[in-house]
Tab-separated table of C-alpha atoms and ligand atoms in Angstrom:
chain	number	residue	atom	x	y	z
A	922	MET	CA	24.873	5.414	-4.911
A	923	ASP	CA	26.801	8.455	-3.683
A	924	GLY	CA	27.607	6.929	-0.293
A	925	ASN	CA	25.581	9.455	1.743
A	926	VAL	CA	23.481	7.761	4.392
A	927	PHE	CA	20.680	9.602	6.198
A	928	GLU	CA	20.289	8.315	9.765
A	929	PRO	CA	16.931	9.437	11.134
A	930	ARG	CA	16.219	9.086	14.869
A	931	ASN	CA	12.652	10.422	15.060
A	932	ILE	CA	10.314	9.564	12.238
A	933	ILE	CA	6.626	10.222	11.706
A	934	VAL	CA	4.797	7.399	9.961
A	935	THR	CA	1.415	8.572	8.701
A	936	GLY	CA	-1.173	5.828	8.295
A	937	GLY	CA	0.853	3.602	10.635
A	938	CYS	CA	-2.318	1.829	11.808
A	939	GLY	CA	-3.206	0.718	8.261
A	940	PHE	CA	-1.977	-2.332	6.399
A	941	ILE	CA	1.351	-1.290	4.865
A	942	GLY	CA	2.117	1.496	7.340
A	943	SER	CA	1.790	-0.837	10.340
A	944	ASN	CA	3.985	-3.449	8.671
A	945	PHE	CA	6.572	-0.688	8.146
A	946	VAL	CA	6.359	0.273	11.837
A	947	HIS	CA	7.044	-3.375	12.799
A	948	TYR	CA	9.910	-3.444	10.301
A	949	VAL	CA	11.531	-0.341	11.827
A	950	VAL	CA	11.055	-1.552	15.408
A	951	ASN	CA	12.579	-4.943	14.529
A	952	ASN	CA	15.492	-3.685	12.429
A	953	HIS	CA	16.440	-0.191	13.631
A	954	PRO	CA	16.577	-0.096	17.432
A	955	ASP	CA	17.746	3.543	17.578
A	956	VAL	CA	14.705	4.946	15.778
A	957	HIS	CA	11.617	6.374	17.505
A	958	VAL	CA	8.353	6.250	15.549
A	959	THR	CA	5.410	8.628	15.920
A	960	VAL	CA	2.405	7.187	14.144
A	961	LEU	CA	-0.081	9.805	12.932
A	962	ASP	CA	-3.329	8.096	12.024
A	963	LYS	CA	-6.954	9.202	11.888
A	964	LEU	CA	-8.202	5.652	12.535
A	965	THR	CA	-10.668	5.582	9.657
A	966	TYR	CA	-12.507	2.319	8.937
A	967	ALA	CA	-9.117	1.090	7.571
A	968	GLY	CA	-7.002	2.000	10.595
A	969	ASN	CA	-6.742	-0.336	13.552
A	970	PRO	CA	-4.575	0.443	16.600
A	971	GLU	CA	-4.309	-3.312	17.235
A	972	ASN	CA	-1.937	-3.436	14.260
A	973	ILE	CA	0.765	-1.793	16.369
A	974	ALA	CA	-0.418	-2.881	19.826
A	975	GLY	CA	2.205	-4.486	22.031
A	976	LEU	CA	5.139	-2.581	20.542
A	977	ASP	CA	7.448	-0.891	23.073
A	978	PRO	CA	5.730	2.424	24.017
A	979	GLY	CA	9.209	3.911	24.395
A	980	ARG	CA	9.758	3.271	20.682
A	981	VAL	CA	6.313	3.844	19.162
A	982	GLU	CA	3.808	6.581	20.000
A	983	LEU	CA	0.348	6.780	18.437
A	984	VAL	CA	-1.131	10.212	17.771
A	985	VAL	CA	-4.737	9.946	16.608
A	986	GLY	CA	-5.354	12.771	14.158
A	987	ASP	CA	-5.906	13.885	10.596
A	988	ILE	CA	-3.072	14.626	8.157
A	989	CYS	CA	-5.222	17.531	6.911
A	990	ASP	CA	-5.019	19.174	10.365
A	991	ALA	CA	-2.278	21.726	9.616
A	992	ALA	CA	-1.756	22.833	13.237
A	993	LEU	CA	-1.352	19.256	14.505
A	994	VAL	CA	0.899	18.287	11.598
A	995	ASP	CA	3.094	21.349	12.208
A	996	ARG	CA	3.470	20.531	15.914
A	997	LEU	CA	4.600	16.980	15.123
A	998	VAL	CA	6.802	17.721	12.113
A	999	CYS	CA	8.806	20.451	13.877
A	1000	ARG	CA	10.316	17.835	16.215
A	1001	ALA	CA	10.883	15.029	13.664
A	1002	ASP	CA	13.804	14.216	11.330
A	1003	ALA	CA	11.626	12.608	8.668
A	1004	VAL	CA	8.065	11.923	7.570
A	1005	VAL	CA	7.208	8.659	5.838
A	1006	HIS	CA	3.776	9.195	4.342
A	1007	TYR	CA	1.529	6.124	4.015
A	1008	ALA	CA	-1.844	7.546	5.088
A	1009	ALA	CA	-4.395	7.468	2.295
A	1010	GLU	CA	-7.813	6.411	1.239
A	1011	SER	CA	-6.538	3.313	-0.544
A	1012	HIS	CA	-9.372	1.260	-2.039
A	1013	ASN	CA	-10.333	1.648	-5.709
A	1014	ASP	CA	-13.896	0.358	-5.298
A	1015	ASN	CA	-14.573	2.875	-2.509
A	1016	SER	CA	-13.175	5.680	-4.668
A	1017	ILE	CA	-15.676	4.822	-7.391
A	1018	ALA	CA	-18.598	4.829	-4.927
A	1019	ASP	CA	-17.525	8.073	-3.162
A	1020	PRO	CA	-14.423	9.941	-4.373
A	1021	ALA	CA	-14.653	12.943	-1.987
A	1022	PRO	CA	-12.539	11.565	0.901
A	1023	PHE	CA	-9.889	10.489	-1.627
A	1024	VAL	CA	-9.420	14.032	-2.889
A	1025	ARG	CA	-9.272	15.370	0.647
A	1026	THR	CA	-6.965	12.865	2.293
A	1027	ASN	CA	-4.746	11.974	-0.651
A	1028	VAL	CA	-4.319	15.444	-2.162
A	1029	GLU	CA	-4.970	17.934	0.650
A	1030	GLY	CA	-3.343	15.637	3.217
A	1031	THR	CA	-0.154	15.373	1.164
A	1032	PHE	CA	-0.166	19.144	0.651
A	1033	THR	CA	-0.449	19.706	4.408
A	1034	LEU	CA	2.469	17.367	5.140
A	1035	ILE	CA	4.852	18.745	2.514
A	1036	GLU	CA	4.109	22.300	3.569
A	1037	ALA	CA	5.097	21.417	7.145
A	1038	CYS	CA	8.238	19.605	5.925
A	1039	ARG	CA	9.145	22.628	3.794
A	1040	ARG	CA	8.727	25.029	6.742
A	1041	HIS	CA	10.858	22.912	9.059
A	1042	GLY	CA	13.392	21.511	6.567
A	1043	VAL	CA	12.325	17.933	7.320
A	1044	ARG	CA	13.091	14.944	5.049
A	1045	TYR	CA	9.961	13.554	3.387
A	1046	HIS	CA	9.311	10.165	1.793
A	1047	HIS	CA	6.155	9.769	-0.265
A	1048	VAL	CA	4.649	6.277	-0.569
A	1049	SER	CA	2.743	5.892	-3.789
A	1050	THR	CA	1.452	3.276	-6.181
A	1051	ASP	CA	2.147	1.847	-9.626
A	1052	GLU	CA	-1.478	2.663	-10.475
A	1053	VAL	CA	-0.448	6.239	-11.338
A	1054	TYR	CA	0.892	4.802	-14.623
A	1055	GLY	CA	-2.496	3.415	-15.684
A	1056	ASP	CA	-2.449	-0.101	-17.089
A	1057	LEU	CA	-0.709	-2.316	-19.638
A	1058	ALA	CA	-2.221	-4.785	-22.117
A	1059	LEU	CA	-1.919	-8.467	-21.205
A	1060	ASP	CA	0.252	-9.159	-24.256
A	1061	ASP	CA	2.472	-6.063	-23.869
A	1062	PRO	CA	6.078	-7.078	-23.075
A	1063	ALA	CA	6.611	-3.669	-21.390
A	1064	ARG	CA	6.713	-3.002	-17.651
A	1065	PHE	CA	6.399	0.366	-15.873
A	1066	THR	CA	9.637	2.306	-15.326
A	1067	GLU	CA	10.354	5.661	-13.656
A	1068	GLU	CA	9.993	7.237	-17.137
A	1069	THR	CA	6.499	5.872	-17.909
A	1070	PRO	CA	4.012	8.756	-18.393
A	1071	TYR	CA	1.311	9.202	-15.762
A	1072	ARG	CA	-2.106	7.934	-16.951
A	1073	PRO	CA	-4.231	7.124	-13.869
A	1074	SER	CA	-7.630	5.480	-14.416
A	1075	SER	CA	-9.605	5.619	-11.169
A	1076	PRO	CA	-10.529	8.348	-8.676
A	1077	TYR	CA	-8.100	6.630	-6.255
A	1078	SER	CA	-5.152	6.495	-8.643
A	1079	SER	CA	-5.786	10.012	-9.969
A	1080	THR	CA	-5.584	11.430	-6.432
A	1081	LYS	CA	-2.367	9.468	-5.809
A	1082	ALA	CA	-0.982	10.819	-9.100
A	1083	ALA	CA	-1.951	14.363	-8.040
A	1084	SER	CA	-0.149	13.881	-4.728
A	1085	ASP	CA	3.004	12.659	-6.523
A	1086	MET	CA	2.890	15.777	-8.714
A	1087	LEU	CA	2.675	18.038	-5.664
A	1088	VAL	CA	5.772	16.378	-4.209
A	1089	ARG	CA	7.709	16.719	-7.476
A	1090	ALA	CA	6.803	20.415	-7.721
A	1091	TRP	CA	7.803	21.030	-4.068
A	1092	VAL	CA	11.182	19.414	-4.753
A	1093	ARG	CA	11.843	21.541	-7.801
A	1094	THR	CA	10.429	24.852	-6.583
A	1095	TYR	CA	11.272	24.802	-2.873
A	1096	GLY	CA	14.072	22.245	-2.733
A	1097	LEU	CA	11.990	19.930	-0.504
A	1098	ALA	CA	14.206	16.984	0.513
A	1099	ALA	CA	11.840	14.347	-0.805
A	1100	THR	CA	11.835	10.939	-2.460
A	1101	ILE	CA	8.916	9.015	-3.974
A	1102	SER	CA	8.329	5.275	-4.259
A	1103	ASN	CA	5.663	3.694	-6.463
A	1104	CYS	CA	4.993	0.122	-5.415
A	1105	SER	CA	2.932	-2.727	-6.845
A	1106	ASN	CA	0.212	-4.747	-5.021
A	1107	ASN	CA	1.184	-5.745	-1.482
A	1108	TYR	CA	0.084	-8.851	0.405
A	1109	GLY	CA	0.655	-9.899	4.006
A	1110	PRO	CA	-0.847	-9.594	7.508
A	1111	TYR	CA	-3.125	-6.728	8.650
A	1112	GLN	CA	-4.606	-6.093	5.183
A	1113	HIS	CA	-8.240	-4.973	5.327
A	1114	VAL	CA	-10.858	-7.569	4.305
A	1115	GLU	CA	-12.066	-5.296	1.484
A	1116	LYS	CA	-8.903	-6.111	-0.529
A	1117	PHE	CA	-8.635	-9.046	-2.942
A	1118	ILE	CA	-6.582	-11.668	-1.064
A	1119	PRO	CA	-8.002	-11.079	2.463
A	1120	ARG	CA	-11.544	-10.916	1.075
A	1121	GLN	CA	-11.274	-14.306	-0.613
A	1122	VAL	CA	-9.501	-15.966	2.315
A	1123	THR	CA	-12.000	-14.676	4.890
A	1124	ASN	CA	-14.928	-15.517	2.604
A	1125	ILE	CA	-13.772	-19.123	2.572
A	1126	LEU	CA	-13.176	-19.132	6.349
A	1127	ASP	CA	-16.656	-17.603	6.781
A	1128	GLY	CA	-18.493	-20.086	4.532
A	1129	ARG	CA	-19.041	-17.547	1.722
A	1130	ARG	CA	-17.991	-18.029	-1.883
A	1131	PRO	CA	-15.021	-16.004	-3.205
A	1132	LYS	CA	-15.884	-13.287	-5.748
A	1133	LEU	CA	-13.956	-12.709	-8.966
A	1134	TYR	CA	-14.443	-9.522	-11.010
A	1135	GLY	CA	-14.953	-9.535	-14.780
A	1136	ASP	CA	-13.125	-12.292	-16.655
A	1137	GLY	CA	-10.536	-12.751	-13.883
A	1138	ARG	CA	-7.630	-12.298	-16.310
A	1139	ASN	CA	-6.485	-8.937	-14.869
A	1140	VAL	CA	-2.865	-9.131	-13.746
A	1141	ARG	CA	-1.408	-7.700	-10.550
A	1142	ASP	CA	2.321	-7.679	-9.644
A	1143	TRP	CA	2.426	-9.028	-6.063
A	1144	ILE	CA	5.043	-8.139	-3.459
A	1145	ASN	CA	5.268	-9.164	0.177
A	1146	THR	CA	4.687	-6.093	2.333
A	1147	ASP	CA	7.922	-6.784	4.262
A	1148	ASP	CA	9.902	-6.360	1.021
A	1149	HIS	CA	8.069	-3.075	0.418
A	1150	SER	CA	9.176	-1.944	3.906
A	1151	SER	CA	12.841	-2.753	3.264
A	1152	ALA	CA	12.635	-0.847	-0.034
A	1153	VAL	CA	11.143	2.232	1.623
A	1154	TRP	CA	13.831	2.135	4.328
A	1155	ALA	CA	16.568	1.878	1.667
A	1156	ILE	CA	15.127	4.846	-0.249
A	1157	LEU	CA	14.586	6.946	2.889
A	1158	THR	CA	18.145	6.436	4.106
A	1159	ARG	CA	20.145	6.045	0.880
A	1160	GLY	CA	17.959	7.265	-1.998
A	1161	ARG	CA	18.869	10.349	-4.006
A	1162	ILE	CA	16.808	13.426	-3.099
A	1163	GLY	CA	14.246	14.332	-5.732
A	1164	GLU	CA	14.215	10.833	-7.232
A	1165	THR	CA	11.427	8.360	-7.826
A	1166	TYR	CA	11.998	4.619	-7.340
A	1167	LEU	CA	9.667	1.878	-8.532
A	1168	VAL	CA	9.247	-1.039	-6.111
A	1169	GLY	CA	8.284	-4.508	-7.305
A	1170	ALA	CA	9.382	-8.120	-6.953
A	1171	ASP	CA	8.651	-9.742	-10.354
A	1172	GLY	CA	5.361	-11.116	-9.044
A	1173	GLU	CA	2.939	-10.857	-11.989
A	1174	ARG	CA	-0.078	-13.135	-11.621
A	1175	SER	CA	-3.636	-13.132	-12.971
A	1176	ASN	CA	-6.441	-12.763	-10.432
A	1177	ILE	CA	-7.902	-16.125	-11.378
A	1178	ASP	CA	-4.543	-17.836	-10.777
A	1179	VAL	CA	-4.238	-16.222	-7.346
A	1180	LEU	CA	-7.804	-17.143	-6.439
A	1181	ARG	CA	-7.336	-20.764	-7.528
A	1182	ALA	CA	-4.088	-20.936	-5.527
A	1183	ILE	CA	-6.006	-19.730	-2.436
A	1184	LEU	CA	-8.784	-22.268	-2.998
A	1185	ARG	CA	-6.299	-25.142	-3.408
A	1186	ALA	CA	-4.274	-24.064	-0.359
A	1187	MET	CA	-7.489	-24.017	1.691
A	1188	GLY	CA	-8.556	-27.467	0.491
A	1189	ARG	CA	-11.386	-26.308	-1.799
A	1190	ASP	CA	-12.307	-27.099	-5.359
A	1191	GLU	CA	-10.569	-24.519	-7.546
A	1192	ASP	CA	-13.829	-23.632	-9.325
A	1193	ASP	CA	-15.702	-22.982	-6.077
A	1194	PHE	CA	-16.171	-19.206	-6.573
A	1195	ASP	CA	-18.640	-16.677	-8.089
A	1196	TRP	CA	-18.030	-14.478	-11.118
A	1197	VAL	CA	-19.313	-10.983	-10.249
A	1198	ARG	CA	-19.773	-7.587	-11.904
A	1199	ASP	CA	-16.523	-6.052	-13.133
A	1200	ARG	CA	-15.051	-2.907	-11.565
A	1201	PRO	CA	-15.813	0.138	-13.798
A	1202	GLY	CA	-12.604	1.238	-15.563
A	1203	HIS	CA	-10.802	-1.862	-14.192
A	1204	ASP	CA	-7.067	-1.652	-14.941
A	1205	ARG	CA	-5.969	-4.684	-16.965
A	1206	ARG	CA	-2.384	-5.246	-15.918
A	1207	TYR	CA	0.285	-3.720	-13.682
A	1208	ALA	CA	3.966	-4.680	-13.971
A	1209	ILE	CA	6.990	-3.052	-12.352
A	1210	ASP	CA	10.555	-2.892	-13.624
A	1211	PRO	CA	12.531	-2.406	-10.371
A	1212	THR	CA	15.961	-2.159	-12.055
A	1213	LYS	CA	16.735	1.355	-10.746
A	1214	LEU	CA	16.089	0.421	-7.109
A	1215	ARG	CA	18.132	-2.775	-7.430
A	1216	ARG	CA	21.082	-1.183	-9.248
A	1217	GLU	CA	21.305	2.099	-7.319
A	1218	LEU	CA	20.501	0.947	-3.811
A	1219	GLY	CA	21.305	-2.766	-4.031
A	1220	TRP	CA	17.805	-3.626	-2.771
A	1221	GLU	CA	16.594	-7.217	-3.234
A	1222	PRO	CA	13.288	-8.758	-2.141
A	1223	THR	CA	13.656	-11.712	0.210
A	1224	HIS	CA	10.094	-13.131	0.171
A	1225	THR	CA	10.137	-14.301	-3.424
A	1226	ASP	CA	8.261	-17.604	-3.011
A	1227	PHE	CA	4.679	-16.434	-3.601
A	1228	ALA	CA	3.106	-19.819	-2.791
A	1229	SER	CA	4.674	-19.891	0.669
A	1230	GLY	CA	3.910	-16.166	1.246
A	1231	LEU	CA	0.289	-16.868	0.384
A	1232	GLU	CA	0.172	-19.850	2.756
A	1233	GLN	CA	1.586	-17.710	5.587
A	1234	THR	CA	-0.983	-15.013	4.849
A	1235	ILE	CA	-3.827	-17.548	4.841
A	1236	ALA	CA	-2.533	-18.924	8.159
A	1237	TRP	CA	-2.421	-15.409	9.617
A	1238	TYR	CA	-6.105	-14.801	8.777
A	1239	ARG	CA	-7.025	-18.270	10.087
A	1240	ASP	CA	-5.284	-17.434	13.382
A	1241	HIS	CA	-6.586	-13.864	13.703
A	1242	GLU	CA	-10.343	-14.110	13.242
A	1243	SER	CA	-10.909	-11.649	16.105
A	1244	TRP	CA	-8.900	-9.088	14.101
A	1245	TRP	CA	-10.903	-9.323	10.847
A	1246	ARG	CA	-14.326	-10.400	12.094
A	1247	PRO	CA	-15.552	-6.899	13.160
A	1248	ALA	CA	-15.103	-5.480	9.621
A	1249	LYS	CA	-16.339	-8.466	7.638
A	1250	GLU	CA	-20.125	-8.092	7.698
A	1251	ALA	CA	-20.192	-4.376	6.796
A	1252	THR	CA	-17.644	-4.917	4.012
A	1253	GLU	CA	-19.668	-7.694	2.388
A	1254	LYS	CA	-22.879	-5.695	2.777
A	1255	LYS	CA	-21.291	-2.810	0.878
A	1256	TYR	CA	-20.056	-5.150	-1.876
A	1257	ALA	CA	-23.529	-6.709	-2.156
A	1258	THR	CA	-25.089	-3.296	-2.885
A	1259	GLN	CA	-22.514	-2.888	-5.690
A	1260	GLY	CA	-23.282	-6.303	-7.190
A	1261	GLN	CA	-19.810	-7.485	-6.250
B	1147	NAD	P1	-4.913	1.244	4.297
B	1147	NAD	O1	-6.217	1.709	3.753
B	1147	NAD	O2	-4.808	-0.138	4.833
B	1147	NAD	O3	-4.419	2.226	5.463
B	1147	NAD	C1	-4.545	3.608	5.371
B	1147	NAD	C2	-4.284	4.207	6.753
B	1147	NAD	O4	-4.327	5.638	6.643
B	1147	NAD	C3	-5.321	3.808	7.806
B	1147	NAD	O5	-4.691	3.469	9.022
B	1147	NAD	C4	-6.180	5.068	7.968
B	1147	NAD	O6	-6.757	5.201	9.252
B	1147	NAD	C5	-5.138	6.150	7.686
B	1147	NAD	N1	-5.758	7.405	7.218
B	1147	NAD	C6	-6.672	7.545	6.223
B	1147	NAD	N2	-7.014	8.835	6.092
B	1147	NAD	C7	-6.281	9.536	7.006
B	1147	NAD	C8	-6.168	10.911	7.334
B	1147	NAD	N3	-6.892	11.844	6.706
B	1147	NAD	N4	-5.309	11.266	8.320
B	1147	NAD	C9	-4.566	10.339	8.967
B	1147	NAD	N5	-4.644	9.016	8.702
B	1147	NAD	C10	-5.478	8.623	7.723
B	1147	NAD	O7	-3.866	1.500	3.119
B	1147	NAD	P2	-2.602	0.611	2.665
B	1147	NAD	O8	-3.057	-0.430	1.723
B	1147	NAD	O9	-1.821	0.261	3.861
B	1147	NAD	O10	-1.804	1.700	1.810
B	1147	NAD	C11	-0.865	2.575	2.437
B	1147	NAD	C12	-0.207	3.449	1.399
B	1147	NAD	O11	0.482	2.648	0.446
B	1147	NAD	C13	-1.187	4.303	0.598
B	1147	NAD	O12	-0.604	5.563	0.384
B	1147	NAD	C14	-1.335	3.560	-0.722
B	1147	NAD	O13	-1.645	4.434	-1.771
B	1147	NAD	C15	0.051	2.963	-0.874
B	1147	NAD	N6	0.129	1.725	-1.662
B	1147	NAD	C16	-0.658	0.649	-1.355
B	1147	NAD	C17	-0.510	-0.533	-2.061
B	1147	NAD	C18	-1.325	-1.767	-1.721
B	1147	NAD	O14	-1.147	-2.806	-2.348
B	1147	NAD	N7	-2.209	-1.742	-0.732
B	1147	NAD	C19	0.429	-0.613	-3.094
B	1147	NAD	C20	1.200	0.511	-3.393
B	1147	NAD	C21	1.065	1.671	-2.658
B	1148	TDX	O1	-13.436	-9.231	-4.539
B	1148	TDX	C1	-12.608	-8.864	-5.382
B	1148	TDX	N1	-12.516	-9.547	-6.557
B	1148	TDX	C2	-11.630	-9.217	-7.536
B	1148	TDX	O2	-11.586	-9.866	-8.590
B	1148	TDX	C3	-11.720	-7.748	-5.156
B	1148	TDX	C4	-11.794	-6.966	-3.867
B	1148	TDX	C5	-10.810	-7.433	-6.142
B	1148	TDX	N2	-10.769	-8.130	-7.305
B	1148	TDX	C6	-9.729	-7.800	-8.316
B	1148	TDX	C7	-9.594	-6.333	-8.664
B	1148	TDX	C8	-8.109	-6.207	-8.976
B	1148	TDX	O3	-7.863	-6.593	-10.312
B	1148	TDX	O4	-8.473	-8.154	-7.713
B	1148	TDX	C9	-7.443	-7.226	-8.056
B	1148	TDX	C10	-6.864	-6.617	-6.783
B	1148	TDX	O5	-7.878	-5.795	-6.221
B	1148	TDX	P1	-7.610	-4.878	-4.919
B	1148	TDX	O6	-7.144	-5.720	-3.801
B	1148	TDX	O7	-8.793	-4.009	-4.734
B	1148	TDX	O8	-6.310	-4.038	-5.385
B	1148	TDX	P2	-6.039	-3.017	-6.599
B	1148	TDX	O9	-7.275	-2.375	-7.084
B	1148	TDX	O10	-5.155	-3.711	-7.582
B	1148	TDX	O11	-5.196	-1.879	-5.807
B	1148	TDX	C11	-4.228	-2.261	-4.807
B	1148	TDX	O12	-2.926	-2.183	-5.300
B	1148	TDX	C12	-2.414	-0.906	-5.554
B	1148	TDX	C13	-4.366	-1.402	-3.565
B	1148	TDX	O13	-5.685	-1.491	-3.066
B	1148	TDX	C14	-3.995	0.018	-3.856
B	1148	TDX	O14	-4.029	0.790	-2.669
B	1148	TDX	C15	-2.615	0.037	-4.406
B	1148	TDX	O15	-2.278	1.337	-4.800
């Protein structure tokens, strides 16, 4: 750490009505009272303004718009100190069914944002995923580090990898003041019902059977979304410009273990689920080595008890049926056409 601290006052959070972006907006509002947040969000099927409803309008403004809209992005960026870029098409299964919006939003959208940041000399933080590194074998002792070569598998992860590459090139060629974080699988409130944990929890609440892909042995490295937010804040304010930081909380678990934990926590038999068609190209295992982030920035996760984090997440979905209900039917209909 070189001791320099960046103290932004006006930040743009793209995708701030999605799962992780909205949790970050809550994190900033709760922890940094001198920061104003402009959320730029297109409100796709995955964006819900309810995620940030009730926050002080003096602290959080919602601008509904597309990150590919260069004129709009320029108007917003010219009066901001920093852009924290979460907006994306984020779901692997959707990217397999229809990759076009992934290329547009994830690649062209990132290009539009970094061009505006370059023009106006604005600090940029790029939120990315561990999926850019491809996958690891179940018996491989290795974890991903900042030096792992890029080897994305899906249309989603390849567009995220492309966006990371744009940012790296803009840093080197134009001196863009950027950082990148690549995080593992997040869980917590406001996650769309298409994703693994919310889908299984809401299936059970809705009287449907949970659905497990393939042999269920795929491993994901789970982190509470609040810990992801604190990591992004640490990197934005204290990270070294031009650097990449991996974010993870030592949370490796197989899908079948997570599903059985959900079933037990919800009072069901742990075999009360359906095996369904595997995802094409399904990554086997993700695992993050977060040593750089911990050593350089002193970041530590605080929500390290996965069982209690899962129980809180289940309770949130139990208590917020009106939030997830509108998306449930269409999501399951889409999965049914895919045999999943
Ligand atoms: P999400 O799908 O829940 O939310 C995405 C948000 O972006 C939505 O509010 C949507 O309306 C908005 N959006 C989409 N296209 C847009 C466009 N063209 N212009 C403006 N807004 C647009 O996604 P998430 O799971 O919250 O992921 C957020 C970011 O974090 C993504 O960049 C993703 O790659 C990254 N990430 C996610 C995870 C995870 O576990 N979900 C892990 C690591 C990194
Ligand atoms: O019904 C399901 N059954 C199932 O077995 C669903 C929806 C998923 N799965 C499996 C597939 C994965 O192995 O569960 C695991 C997690 O699936 P997702 O929630 O779709 O997440 P994943 O594909 O791992 O990607 C997530 O983490 C990295 C996010 O969606 C990405 O945006 C992020 O980059």
